[in-house]
Structures are given as C-alpha cells and as structure tokens.
Coordinates of C-alpha atoms in Angstrom, one line a residue:
M1 CA 10.7 -23.3 78.9
I2 CA 13.6 -23.2 81.7
P3 CA 11.9 -26.5 84.1
T4 CA 11.6 -25.6 87.7
H5 CA 11.3 -26.5 90.9
N6 CA 8.6 -24.1 91.4
Q7 CA 5.0 -23.7 89.7
L8 CA 5.8 -23.1 86.4
T9 CA 2.9 -22.3 83.7
T10 CA 3.0 -23.3 80.7
I11 CA 1.1 -20.5 78.4
A12 CA 2.4 -21.3 75.3
P13 CA 31.0 17.9 94.2
Q14 CA 32.1 21.6 95.0
A15 CA 32.4 24.0 92.1
P16 CA 32.5 23.1 89.3
S17 CA 29.3 21.3 90.7
R18 CA 28.0 19.5 86.9
R19 CA 30.7 17.3 85.8
R20 CA 29.4 17.6 82.3
S21 CA 30.2 21.7 82.7
R22 CA 34.0 21.2 83.8
R23 CA 36.6 22.4 81.4
L24 CA 40.1 21.3 82.0
A25 CA 41.4 24.5 83.5
I26 CA 45.0 24.7 82.0
P27 CA 45.6 26.4 78.8
R28 CA 47.0 24.8 75.5
L29 CA 50.6 26.3 76.1
V30 CA 51.1 25.5 79.8
A31 CA 49.5 21.2 78.6
L32 CA 52.3 21.3 76.3
F33 CA 54.8 22.7 78.3
T34 CA 54.5 20.0 80.4
A35 CA 54.0 16.7 78.4
A36 CA 57.8 18.0 77.0
F37 CA 58.6 18.3 80.7
L38 CA 57.3 14.6 81.4
V39 CA 59.2 13.2 78.7
A40 CA 62.0 14.5 79.6
L41 CA 61.9 12.3 82.9
P42 CA 64.0 10.0 83.5
L43 CA 62.7 6.4 82.7
A44 CA 62.8 5.8 86.6
A45 CA 60.7 7.9 87.1
Q46 CA 57.8 6.9 84.9
A47 CA 56.8 3.4 85.7
T48 CA 53.3 3.9 83.9
A49 CA 50.4 3.5 86.4
Q50 CA 49.9 0.4 85.0
E51 CA 52.7 -1.3 86.4
R52 CA 51.9 0.3 89.2
V53 CA 48.8 -2.2 89.3
Q54 CA 50.1 -4.9 88.8
E55 CA 53.1 -4.8 91.4
R56 CA 50.7 -3.9 94.1
A57 CA 48.0 -6.7 93.4
Q58 CA 50.6 -9.3 93.9
G59 CA 49.9 -8.0 98.0
K60 CA 46.6 -7.3 99.4
E61 CA 47.8 -4.1 100.7
T62 CA 44.7 -1.4 101.9
V63 CA 44.9 2.1 101.5
S64 CA 46.2 3.8 105.1
L65 CA 46.3 7.8 105.3
R66 CA 49.5 8.4 106.6
A67 CA 51.4 12.1 108.0
G68 CA 52.3 14.8 106.1
Q69 CA 50.1 12.7 103.1
Q70 CA 48.4 15.9 100.8
L71 CA 44.9 14.5 99.1
A72 CA 43.0 16.2 96.4
V73 CA 41.2 15.8 93.8
A74 CA 41.2 15.7 90.2
D75 CA 38.8 16.7 87.3
I76 CA 39.2 13.8 84.5
H77 CA 36.3 14.3 82.9
R78 CA 37.1 12.9 78.9
I79 CA 40.6 13.6 80.3
G80 CA 41.6 11.2 77.5
P81 CA 44.1 7.9 78.6
E82 CA 47.3 9.7 78.2
A83 CA 47.0 12.8 80.2
L84 CA 45.0 10.1 83.1
E85 CA 48.0 8.0 82.6
E86 CA 50.1 11.3 83.4
L87 CA 48.2 12.2 86.4
K88 CA 48.6 8.7 87.3
A89 CA 52.2 8.5 86.8
L90 CA 54.0 11.3 88.4
P91 CA 56.8 11.1 90.9
G92 CA 55.5 11.5 94.6
L93 CA 52.1 10.3 94.1
N94 CA 51.5 7.4 96.7
W95 CA 48.0 6.4 95.6
W96 CA 44.9 7.0 93.6
I97 CA 41.5 6.1 93.4
E98 CA 39.3 6.3 90.2
V99 CA 34.8 7.5 90.3
D100 CA 34.2 8.3 86.9
D101 CA 34.5 11.7 86.3
E102 CA 37.3 12.5 89.4
L103 CA 40.2 10.8 90.6
L104 CA 41.3 10.5 94.4
L105 CA 45.2 11.4 94.5
A106 CA 47.5 10.9 97.7
G107 CA 50.6 12.5 97.5
T108 CA 53.5 14.5 98.6
E109 CA 53.1 18.6 97.5
E110 CA 54.9 18.6 94.5
A111 CA 52.9 15.8 92.5
L112 CA 49.6 17.5 93.5
E113 CA 51.1 20.5 92.5
A114 CA 52.5 18.9 88.8
A115 CA 48.8 17.4 88.6
R116 CA 47.6 21.1 88.7
R117 CA 49.4 21.7 85.8
I118 CA 47.3 18.8 84.3
T119 CA 43.6 19.4 85.3
W120 CA 41.6 21.0 87.7
L121 CA 42.3 20.2 91.5
R122 CA 40.4 20.8 94.7
S123 CA 42.4 19.9 98.0
L124 CA 41.0 17.7 100.4
P125 CA 41.6 18.8 104.4
A126 CA 44.3 16.9 106.0
L127 CA 43.4 13.5 107.8
P128 CA 44.8 12.4 110.7
P129 CA 47.4 9.3 110.0
G130 CA 46.4 5.8 110.2
H131 CA 42.5 6.6 108.5
G132 CA 42.0 3.6 106.0
V133 CA 39.7 4.7 102.7
Y134 CA 36.6 3.0 102.1
L135 CA 33.6 2.2 99.3
V136 CA 30.4 3.0 101.0
Q137 CA 27.5 1.7 98.9
R138 CA 24.2 1.1 99.8
S139 CA 21.1 -0.9 97.7
H140 CA 18.0 0.7 96.8
G141 CA 18.6 4.3 97.3
T142 CA 21.9 6.8 97.7
P143 CA 25.1 6.2 100.2
T144 CA 24.8 7.9 103.8
L145 CA 27.8 9.3 105.4
P146 CA 29.7 6.8 108.1
P147 CA 29.2 7.8 111.7
G148 CA 32.5 9.2 111.7
A149 CA 33.9 9.3 108.6
T150 CA 35.1 12.0 106.0
P151 CA 33.1 12.3 102.5
L152 CA 36.4 11.9 99.9
T153 CA 34.8 11.7 96.8
A154 CA 31.5 10.3 95.2
A155 CA 30.1 9.6 91.8
R156 CA 26.5 7.2 90.8
G157 CA 26.7 5.8 94.0
R158 CA 29.7 5.0 94.9
L159 CA 30.5 7.0 98.5
V160 CA 34.4 6.4 99.2
V161 CA 35.2 8.2 102.8
A162 CA 38.1 8.0 104.9
A163 CA 37.4 6.6 108.5
A164 CA 39.6 5.0 111.7
S165 CA 37.7 1.7 110.2
L166 CA 34.0 0.9 109.9
P167 CA 33.7 -2.1 111.7
A168 CA 30.0 -2.2 111.4
L169 CA 29.5 -1.7 108.4
S170 CA 32.1 -4.2 107.3
E171 CA 31.8 -7.1 109.3
P172 CA 28.8 -9.1 107.4
L173 CA 30.9 -9.0 104.2
L174 CA 32.9 -11.6 102.0
S175 CA 36.4 -10.9 101.7
D176 CA 35.4 -10.6 97.4
P177 CA 33.0 -7.4 96.4
A178 CA 32.1 -9.7 93.6
H179 CA 30.5 -12.4 95.2
L180 CA 28.4 -11.0 98.2
P181 CA 25.3 -13.4 99.1
E182 CA 22.1 -11.8 97.9
E183 CA 21.4 -11.1 101.3
D184 CA 23.0 -8.1 101.4
C185 CA 20.5 -6.2 98.7
R186 CA 17.4 -6.9 100.8
G187 CA 16.1 -3.9 103.2
L188 CA 18.5 -1.0 103.2
H189 CA 21.7 -2.7 103.5
Q190 CA 24.8 -0.4 102.8
R191 CA 27.9 -1.8 102.5
A192 CA 32.1 -0.5 102.9
I193 CA 34.8 -1.9 101.2
P194 CA 37.9 -1.0 102.2
L195 CA 40.1 0.2 99.3
G196 CA 43.1 -0.8 98.3
P197 CA 46.0 1.5 96.3
D198 CA 45.5 2.5 92.2
T199 CA 42.2 1.3 92.6
V200 CA 39.2 1.7 89.3
L201 CA 35.3 2.1 90.9
A202 CA 34.3 3.2 87.6
A203 CA 36.1 4.3 84.6
Q204 CA 35.1 6.9 81.9
Q205 CA 35.6 4.6 78.2
A206 CA 36.7 7.9 76.8
N207 CA 39.7 8.1 79.6
R208 CA 40.3 4.0 78.5
P209 CA 44.0 3.1 76.6
E210 CA 43.9 3.0 73.1
R211 CA 44.2 -1.3 73.2
W212 CA 40.2 -1.2 75.1
N213 CA 39.0 2.1 73.4
P214 CA 36.0 0.9 71.4
K215 CA 36.8 2.5 68.2
S216 CA 40.2 0.9 68.2
P217 CA 40.5 -2.0 65.9
R218 CA 38.0 -4.9 66.8
R219 CA 36.2 -7.5 64.2
G220 CA 33.9 -5.5 63.3
F221 CA 29.7 -6.3 63.7
A222 CA 28.0 -8.0 60.5
A223 CA 26.2 -5.5 58.9
G224 CA 23.0 -7.4 59.3
V225 CA 23.3 -6.6 63.5
Q226 CA 21.8 -2.9 62.2
L227 CA 18.6 -4.1 60.9
L228 CA 18.3 -5.7 64.9
V229 CA 19.3 -1.7 65.7
D230 CA 16.9 0.0 63.0
H231 CA 13.8 -2.6 64.4
I232 CA 13.8 -0.5 68.1
D233 CA 11.0 2.1 68.0
D234 CA 11.1 4.3 70.2
A235 CA 7.8 5.7 71.0
R236 CA 6.6 2.2 70.9
W237 CA 9.0 1.2 74.6
F238 CA 7.7 4.5 75.8
S239 CA 3.6 3.2 75.2
D240 CA 4.4 -0.1 77.3
I241 CA 6.4 2.2 80.3
S242 CA 2.9 4.3 80.2
I243 CA 0.9 1.3 80.2
L244 CA 3.0 -0.4 83.2
A245 CA 3.1 2.4 85.1
G246 CA -0.6 2.3 85.2
W247 CA -0.7 -0.3 87.6
N248 CA 0.8 0.0 91.5
R249 CA 3.1 -2.5 90.6
H250 CA 4.5 -3.8 94.3
T251 CA 5.6 -7.0 94.9
T252 CA 3.6 -7.8 98.1
N253 CA 1.0 -4.7 99.1
G254 CA -2.2 -6.0 99.3
N255 CA -3.7 -2.7 96.5
S256 CA -1.4 -3.9 93.8
N257 CA -2.4 -4.4 90.8
I258 CA 1.3 -6.3 90.2
D259 CA -0.8 -9.5 88.4
Q260 CA -2.0 -8.1 86.0
A261 CA 1.1 -6.4 85.1
R262 CA 2.4 -10.2 85.2
D263 CA -0.9 -10.7 82.2
W264 CA -0.5 -8.6 80.3
L265 CA 3.3 -8.7 80.2
V266 CA 2.3 -12.8 79.2
Q267 CA -0.3 -11.6 76.6
Q268 CA 2.5 -9.6 74.9
F269 CA 5.1 -12.0 74.4
Q270 CA 2.3 -14.6 73.3
A271 CA 1.2 -12.4 70.4
L272 CA 5.6 -12.8 69.6
P273 CA 6.3 -15.8 67.1
H274 CA 8.6 -18.2 67.9
L275 CA 7.9 -17.7 72.1
L276 CA 8.1 -20.0 74.4
V277 CA 6.1 -18.9 77.8
G278 CA 5.9 -18.9 80.7
T279 CA 5.8 -18.2 84.6
E280 CA 7.4 -19.4 87.3
S281 CA 6.6 -18.4 90.9
F282 CA 8.0 -17.9 94.1
S283 CA 7.5 -17.0 97.6
V284 CA 8.0 -13.3 99.1
G285 CA 7.9 -12.9 102.2
G286 CA 4.6 -15.0 102.6
T287 CA 3.6 -13.9 99.0
T288 CA 3.3 -15.6 96.0
A289 CA 5.4 -13.7 93.4
W290 CA 6.0 -14.0 89.9
N291 CA 8.4 -14.2 87.2
V292 CA 7.4 -14.1 83.6
V293 CA 10.2 -15.4 81.2
A294 CA 9.7 -16.6 77.4
Q295 CA 12.0 -18.3 75.2
L296 CA 13.2 -18.2 71.5
P297 CA 15.2 -21.3 71.2
G298 CA 18.1 -20.7 68.4
T299 CA 18.0 -21.5 65.0
L300 CA 22.0 -23.7 65.0
R301 CA 22.8 -23.3 68.8
P302 CA 20.1 -23.8 71.0
D303 CA 22.1 -24.9 73.9
A304 CA 23.6 -21.9 74.0
W305 CA 21.9 -19.6 76.0
H306 CA 21.7 -16.0 76.7
I307 CA 19.2 -13.8 79.3
I308 CA 17.8 -10.3 78.6
G309 CA 16.3 -9.2 81.8
A310 CA 14.5 -6.9 83.8
H311 CA 12.0 -6.6 87.0
Y312 CA 9.1 -5.3 86.5
D313 CA 7.7 -4.6 90.8
A314 CA 8.0 -1.6 91.9
T315 CA 8.2 0.6 95.0
S316 CA 7.4 3.9 96.5
Q317 CA 7.2 5.8 99.4
N318 CA 3.6 5.3 99.8
T319 CA 2.8 1.7 98.3
S320 CA -0.7 1.6 99.5
V321 CA -1.5 4.7 96.8
A322 CA 0.7 4.2 94.1
A323 CA 3.7 2.7 93.0
P324 CA 4.1 3.5 89.5
G325 CA 7.5 3.6 89.0
A326 CA 8.2 4.4 85.5
E327 CA 11.7 4.8 85.3
D328 CA 11.9 2.0 88.0
N329 CA 12.1 -0.6 86.8
A330 CA 8.9 -0.1 83.6
S331 CA 11.7 1.1 81.4
G332 CA 13.8 -1.8 81.3
C333 CA 10.8 -4.5 81.4
A334 CA 9.5 -2.6 78.5
G335 CA 13.3 -2.8 76.8
V336 CA 12.9 -6.6 77.3
L337 CA 9.7 -5.9 75.2
E338 CA 11.5 -3.9 72.6
M339 CA 13.9 -6.1 72.0
A340 CA 11.8 -9.8 72.0
R341 CA 10.3 -7.6 68.7
A342 CA 13.3 -7.6 67.6
F343 CA 14.9 -10.6 68.1
T344 CA 12.2 -12.6 67.0
A345 CA 12.1 -10.8 63.8
Y346 CA 15.5 -11.8 62.6
R347 CA 15.9 -14.5 65.3
P348 CA 19.3 -15.5 66.7
A349 CA 21.5 -18.5 65.8
E350 CA 21.7 -19.0 69.6
T351 CA 18.4 -19.4 72.1
L352 CA 17.8 -16.2 73.7
F353 CA 15.4 -15.8 77.4
F354 CA 13.3 -12.4 78.3
I355 CA 12.6 -12.3 82.0
C356 CA 10.8 -10.4 83.1
Y357 CA 11.7 -10.4 87.3
S358 CA 8.9 -9.4 90.6
G359 CA 10.2 -9.4 93.9
E360 CA 13.4 -6.7 92.8
E361 CA 12.6 -3.9 95.5
Q362 CA 12.5 -6.4 98.1
G363 CA 16.3 -7.9 97.7
L364 CA 16.5 -9.1 93.8
F365 CA 14.1 -11.9 94.5
G366 CA 12.8 -13.3 91.2
S367 CA 16.3 -13.4 89.9
T368 CA 17.5 -15.6 92.4
D369 CA 15.3 -18.2 92.4
H370 CA 16.3 -18.1 88.9
A371 CA 20.1 -17.8 88.8
S372 CA 19.3 -20.7 92.1
D373 CA 17.3 -22.6 89.5
L374 CA 20.0 -22.9 86.8
I375 CA 22.6 -24.2 88.9
A376 CA 20.4 -26.6 90.7
Q377 CA 18.9 -27.5 87.4
G378 CA 23.2 -28.3 86.1
N379 CA 22.3 -25.0 83.8
G380 CA 24.7 -22.9 84.6
G381 CA 27.2 -24.2 82.0
K382 CA 24.8 -22.8 78.5
I383 CA 24.9 -19.5 79.9
R384 CA 26.4 -17.6 77.6
S385 CA 25.3 -13.8 78.7
V386 CA 23.3 -12.3 80.9
Q387 CA 22.0 -8.4 80.5
I388 CA 20.1 -6.7 82.9
M389 CA 18.5 -3.2 82.3
D390 CA 17.6 -1.4 85.6
M391 CA 16.6 2.0 85.0
I392 CA 17.3 3.2 81.2
G393 CA 15.4 5.9 80.7
Y394 CA 16.0 9.4 82.8
S395 CA 18.9 11.7 82.1
G396 CA 19.9 14.6 83.7
D397 CA 20.8 17.0 81.3
A398 CA 21.7 16.6 76.9
D399 CA 24.9 14.4 78.0
L400 CA 23.5 10.4 77.9
D401 CA 25.7 8.3 80.0
S402 CA 25.2 5.0 80.4
L403 CA 27.2 2.7 83.3
L404 CA 27.7 -1.1 82.3
E405 CA 28.8 -2.4 85.5
S406 CA 29.5 -6.0 86.1
N407 CA 32.4 -7.9 88.0
S408 CA 37.1 -8.1 87.2
S409 CA 35.9 -11.6 85.5
N410 CA 33.5 -10.2 82.7
V411 CA 35.7 -6.5 81.3
A412 CA 35.0 -8.2 78.0
L413 CA 32.1 -8.7 77.7
M414 CA 31.7 -5.1 79.0
D415 CA 34.2 -4.1 76.4
L416 CA 31.5 -6.0 73.9
Y417 CA 28.8 -3.8 75.4
A418 CA 30.8 -0.3 74.7
A419 CA 32.1 -1.1 71.4
A420 CA 28.1 -1.4 70.5
A421 CA 27.3 1.8 71.9
A422 CA 30.1 3.7 70.0
Q423 CA 29.1 2.2 66.7
Y424 CA 25.6 2.2 66.5
T425 CA 24.8 5.5 69.0
N426 CA 25.4 8.1 71.1
L427 CA 25.7 7.2 74.3
R428 CA 29.1 7.6 76.6
I429 CA 29.7 5.0 78.7
V430 CA 31.3 4.1 82.4
T431 CA 32.1 1.1 83.4
S432 CA 32.6 0.0 86.9
T433 CA 33.7 -3.9 88.0
F434 CA 32.2 -3.6 91.9
P435 CA 28.9 -4.9 91.1
F436 CA 25.3 -4.4 93.7
G437 CA 22.1 -3.6 94.0
S438 CA 20.5 -5.2 91.2
D439 CA 19.6 -8.8 89.6
H440 CA 22.7 -9.3 88.5
V441 CA 24.5 -9.4 90.9
P442 CA 22.1 -13.8 92.0
Y443 CA 24.0 -14.0 88.7
L444 CA 27.3 -13.4 89.2
N445 CA 27.2 -14.7 92.2
R446 CA 26.5 -17.8 90.6
G447 CA 29.9 -17.2 89.0
L448 CA 28.0 -16.9 85.5
P449 CA 28.7 -13.8 82.7
A450 CA 26.5 -11.0 84.0
L451 CA 26.7 -7.8 83.1
L452 CA 24.1 -4.3 84.3
V453 CA 23.0 -1.6 81.8
I454 CA 21.8 1.5 83.7
E455 CA 21.4 5.1 83.0
N456 CA 24.4 6.4 84.3
D457 CA 22.3 9.3 86.7
W458 CA 19.9 6.8 88.3
D459 CA 21.0 8.3 91.6
V460 CA 20.3 11.8 91.0
Y461 CA 16.7 10.3 89.8
P462 CA 14.7 12.8 92.1
H463 CA 11.9 10.9 91.5
Y464 CA 13.1 7.7 92.7
H465 CA 11.2 5.1 95.0
R466 CA 8.3 7.8 94.3
T467 CA 4.9 8.2 93.4
T468 CA 6.5 10.3 91.2
D469 CA 7.8 8.1 89.2
L470 CA 5.9 8.5 86.0
P471 CA 6.4 8.5 82.1
A472 CA 6.7 12.7 81.9
N473 CA 9.9 11.9 84.1
I474 CA 11.5 9.4 80.5
S475 CA 13.7 10.9 78.1
L476 CA 13.1 8.6 74.8
A477 CA 17.0 9.6 73.4
M478 CA 18.2 8.0 76.3
G479 CA 16.2 5.3 76.6
G480 CA 16.0 4.5 72.4
E481 CA 20.4 4.9 72.8
T482 CA 20.6 2.1 75.0
L483 CA 18.4 -0.1 73.7
R484 CA 20.0 0.2 70.3
M485 CA 22.9 -0.8 72.1
N486 CA 22.2 -3.6 74.1
V487 CA 20.3 -5.0 71.0
A488 CA 23.6 -4.7 69.3
A489 CA 26.2 -6.4 71.1
M490 CA 23.5 -9.4 72.4
A491 CA 23.0 -10.0 68.6
D492 CA 27.0 -10.1 68.2
L493 CA 26.7 -12.9 71.3
A494 CA 23.9 -14.9 69.6
G495 CA 24.8 -14.5 66.4
A496 CA 22.0 -12.5 65.3
P497 CA 20.5 -12.1 62.0
S498 CA 21.8 -16.0 62.0
A499 CA 22.0 -17.4 58.4
E500 CA 18.5 -19.1 58.3
A501 CA 17.4 -15.9 59.9
V502 CA 18.2 -13.6 56.6
F503 CA 18.4 -16.5 54.2
S504 CA 14.6 -17.0 55.4
A505 CA 14.3 -13.1 54.8
G506 CA 15.5 -12.9 51.5
F507 CA 14.0 -15.8 50.1
E508 CA 10.9 -14.3 51.4
G509 CA 11.4 -11.1 49.9
G510 CA 13.4 -12.4 46.4
D511 CA 16.9 -10.8 47.2
L512 CA 19.4 -13.2 48.2
S513 CA 22.5 -10.7 47.0
E514 CA 23.3 -9.6 50.7
W515 CA 22.1 -12.1 53.2
S516 CA 26.1 -13.9 53.2
A517 CA 26.8 -10.3 54.5
S518 CA 23.9 -9.5 56.8
C519 CA 23.8 -12.1 59.1
S520 CA 26.1 -12.6 62.8
D521 CA 26.8 -16.4 62.0
C522 CA 27.7 -16.8 58.7
G523 CA 31.0 -19.3 58.4
K524 CA 30.8 -19.6 62.3

C-alpha cells in the first residue's frame, strides 16, 4: 500500500455533418494532377509544415486575423499524412489549426483554392482584423460559445473561436495549458487559451507521418501480451457496470449509496490473488470521501510503479433521485477491475496500483489527494506511468474511435497505446496534448507521466450526467476493444507477464517450451 497522511484502512459541423460519413470530394484524376503539380513546385515553396512549426516555436506568437485573410475548414478525416502535409505546406497559407477530423486554414484565396483541389472545404465568413483565435474548453461538459465570439470549428469538447479578446476566461489561466491547477476543473469552469499558428489540438493517428504511425516498425510486443489481451471478458466488464449503476454514487448527496459501491469494490479486489487492498479518505466540502486502492507488487522491480485508475462516483441532473453513471464512469471503474483480473492472472515485473477514485465530479478531489500524497511522501520518482479511464463504453456509431490525451511530454506514451490499439484492436485513435477535466490532470500537474483514455464520442453522449446514463447505452465492442488496448500497453510498460509468471504457469501446466518467448520481461 501507499502510506498516506489521510486515514488508511487496510483490509488485506455543416453538411456533411458527421465525419464518419464524409468522403474526400476530389476525383482520383484530379488528385493525381494535384500531386504532380505540387512535385513541380520550387523547393522554396515546399517547406514542410513541420519546419514551419519549428520556426514559429522559437517565438510565442499567437494568431491574429489580418485584413484580406481568407478562412476555411478542410475535411481531413483519414486523409493520410501525405495529403495533410500538402495542405499544411500550401504556398500562401498563413497558419493552420488541426482539430481531429478538421483543419482550420487561413491564407490567400489562391491557397484555399489549392486546398479545394485536395479535399472538401467549408468557407468561413470574413472576420474583423485583429481578432485572436482561442481554444475554449469546459470542465464536465461541452463548452458554450462566449459572448462576442465567433465559432470556427469544434470537435470532441474543443471549441475554436475568434474574438477580439476573452479576458474573463483567460485571466485565471497559467501560461502553460498543460499545467493548470485542479481548481480549474471544479464546478462548471470554462477556460480559453489563445492559440498560436500551426497548432495541433487533436490528431487522428491515421494522419500522422510514418515515423509516428503505430504500424511502422518498432520493437514488437512480447508474445505473452496476448495472454492478457485474451483474458479481457467483455461480458464480465458489462456485468460490473450493471452492478455499479444500481447505486446512486454521488459523492456528497445524503441519498447516495456510494459507500455501498466502495465496499463492493473492496470485496471484488479482495477476491483476487496477490492484491493488498485498502481505502484512503479525504474531504470534499465537509463530506468524507474514499478512494479504493489495490496494490499488486511487482515480481522483479517492486519500486517501479504504474497506476491504473478511474473514478467510481457519478452525478446527474437530479442526484437526490438517481446518479447511475453507467458510462460516466462505471465503465472506467469496471475497466480497472477487469484489468486487475488480467494482471493478477499474469503478474507483471513492476508494481501496479488499481485505484477507483471518488470526488471526481466535484473537481478531481480523489485523484488530487492521491497525486499530492505521492509527491509529499517522496514517491513521485517511482511512478513510471498513469493510465486513467473515463467514459470508455459509448459509441455514437459504428466507428470505434478512442481519444488518448496527455501533454507534449508524453507523446511517446500515447504512441505506445496507439501501437497497442493497432496490433490488438479495431480502434481508431485520436491524440491530444491539451489535457483538461479528468483524473489524469492532477498527476500531469505534478510532472508525472499520465494519460487519459476516453471514447471520442463522449461530448455527443445524450445521457451525459443524466439519470438516464444506464447500462443499456453501453457498447460492449467499444469497451472491450478499449480494455484490450489498455491491458496490452500496460503489459508492455510494466513487464507482464514477467518471466516468473510465465515460468510458473508453464511449470504448473508441464510445458516450458515457449516461456522465454512469451514473457514481456525476459532478458530486460
């Protein structure tokens, strides 16, 4: 267990409106002509978008609209890295902002006409010179349009607007959006960040260059990782969601049954081998709240720690009646349980902590308490990775898309998860380095390597924070694929199954022929 100063009880857009239905508007013949034309351009005109980013990164300029500047939004859904690079490097293009399946462009009329020969384009109205461009995000919900702002593009909880200024929103923010205090996630806080040119807010993995593509050559996953992937049981995960959703799990409401949910989680972890299970208490507005923590000591490197976490509290528009929170966030909490079952069956070389937090809906209280304790006790240096699951079981359509969110220091961590998704699942991955509003934030704020895994349709989930957030809305395919990605990536990080675990399994079964090829930690 992690010792704590708190009480610790040891228990042993416009048409086409949906991006999935979009198709590139350009005929094949025109595409070939455009590619040939671009090859013939002078080398000076073909400075890559990456070079432009590096040049502008030397300063800290922000976007300011100019007189005569044309604005448009390009459809880049699965356009591919080559076509996306062409768009970003068009002569006459002043700047771009990438938001998942759309690319906001600003430049000359000729630049936008060239863009139209590559993909479908939606023109935007002219705006007054001097307006800035801002990212607007809202904790616990979809952002609302600030007064005086003009919407430009939006995707998955990110609203990009133009405005003369947004001082009321910008004043409380720190200069680095990756290190906001947790207080900014409490209540219905909305933040605005002035954006610089050539900024990636969210990127589809399919559009990343080959050097970042998860299908490009990299050290492979050990054969034994498949054992953990195969251990994930979609139906068992859904059964846990159904049980948790049967309780009102609001942290501070007097009618809540969250203590029953806490005790049930303790019992589920206690039923698994090798786990040290306990609870940690903290205060949320005068109410005592609890995290449930289960530690699985590593077989070879016990002082290297990884965290798998999700909040188990819930909320709704009428918490005195019900707060079932099936998707938000019984889905993630049940995912922690399911991954615990896999890792206790195939133990890792390094230590895992399975944590179910409360107080998230009031402002990340549980995760903040835990992350603060890590630093206060000098254990921050032991943390190798933190995986947070929040809303992993809903999909608005047949496209199983998952968002990986961290900060720019953890791109390699997101790449590992994307590689696991490519090898073991059918997920479509989107990545973002603008973290906000979930339990990964307290760890990131303290310099710890953390990542959020969340389904990419969360902001269109019609039952979000409603009494109708019920198990019937859950997709087994979405949740199961997400857990297979997560367990594979964490197995790679933590060395699971370890040499000891594979050898033990082979010894008990009488077959040691493939033990060295199966373990994730043999020879490390």
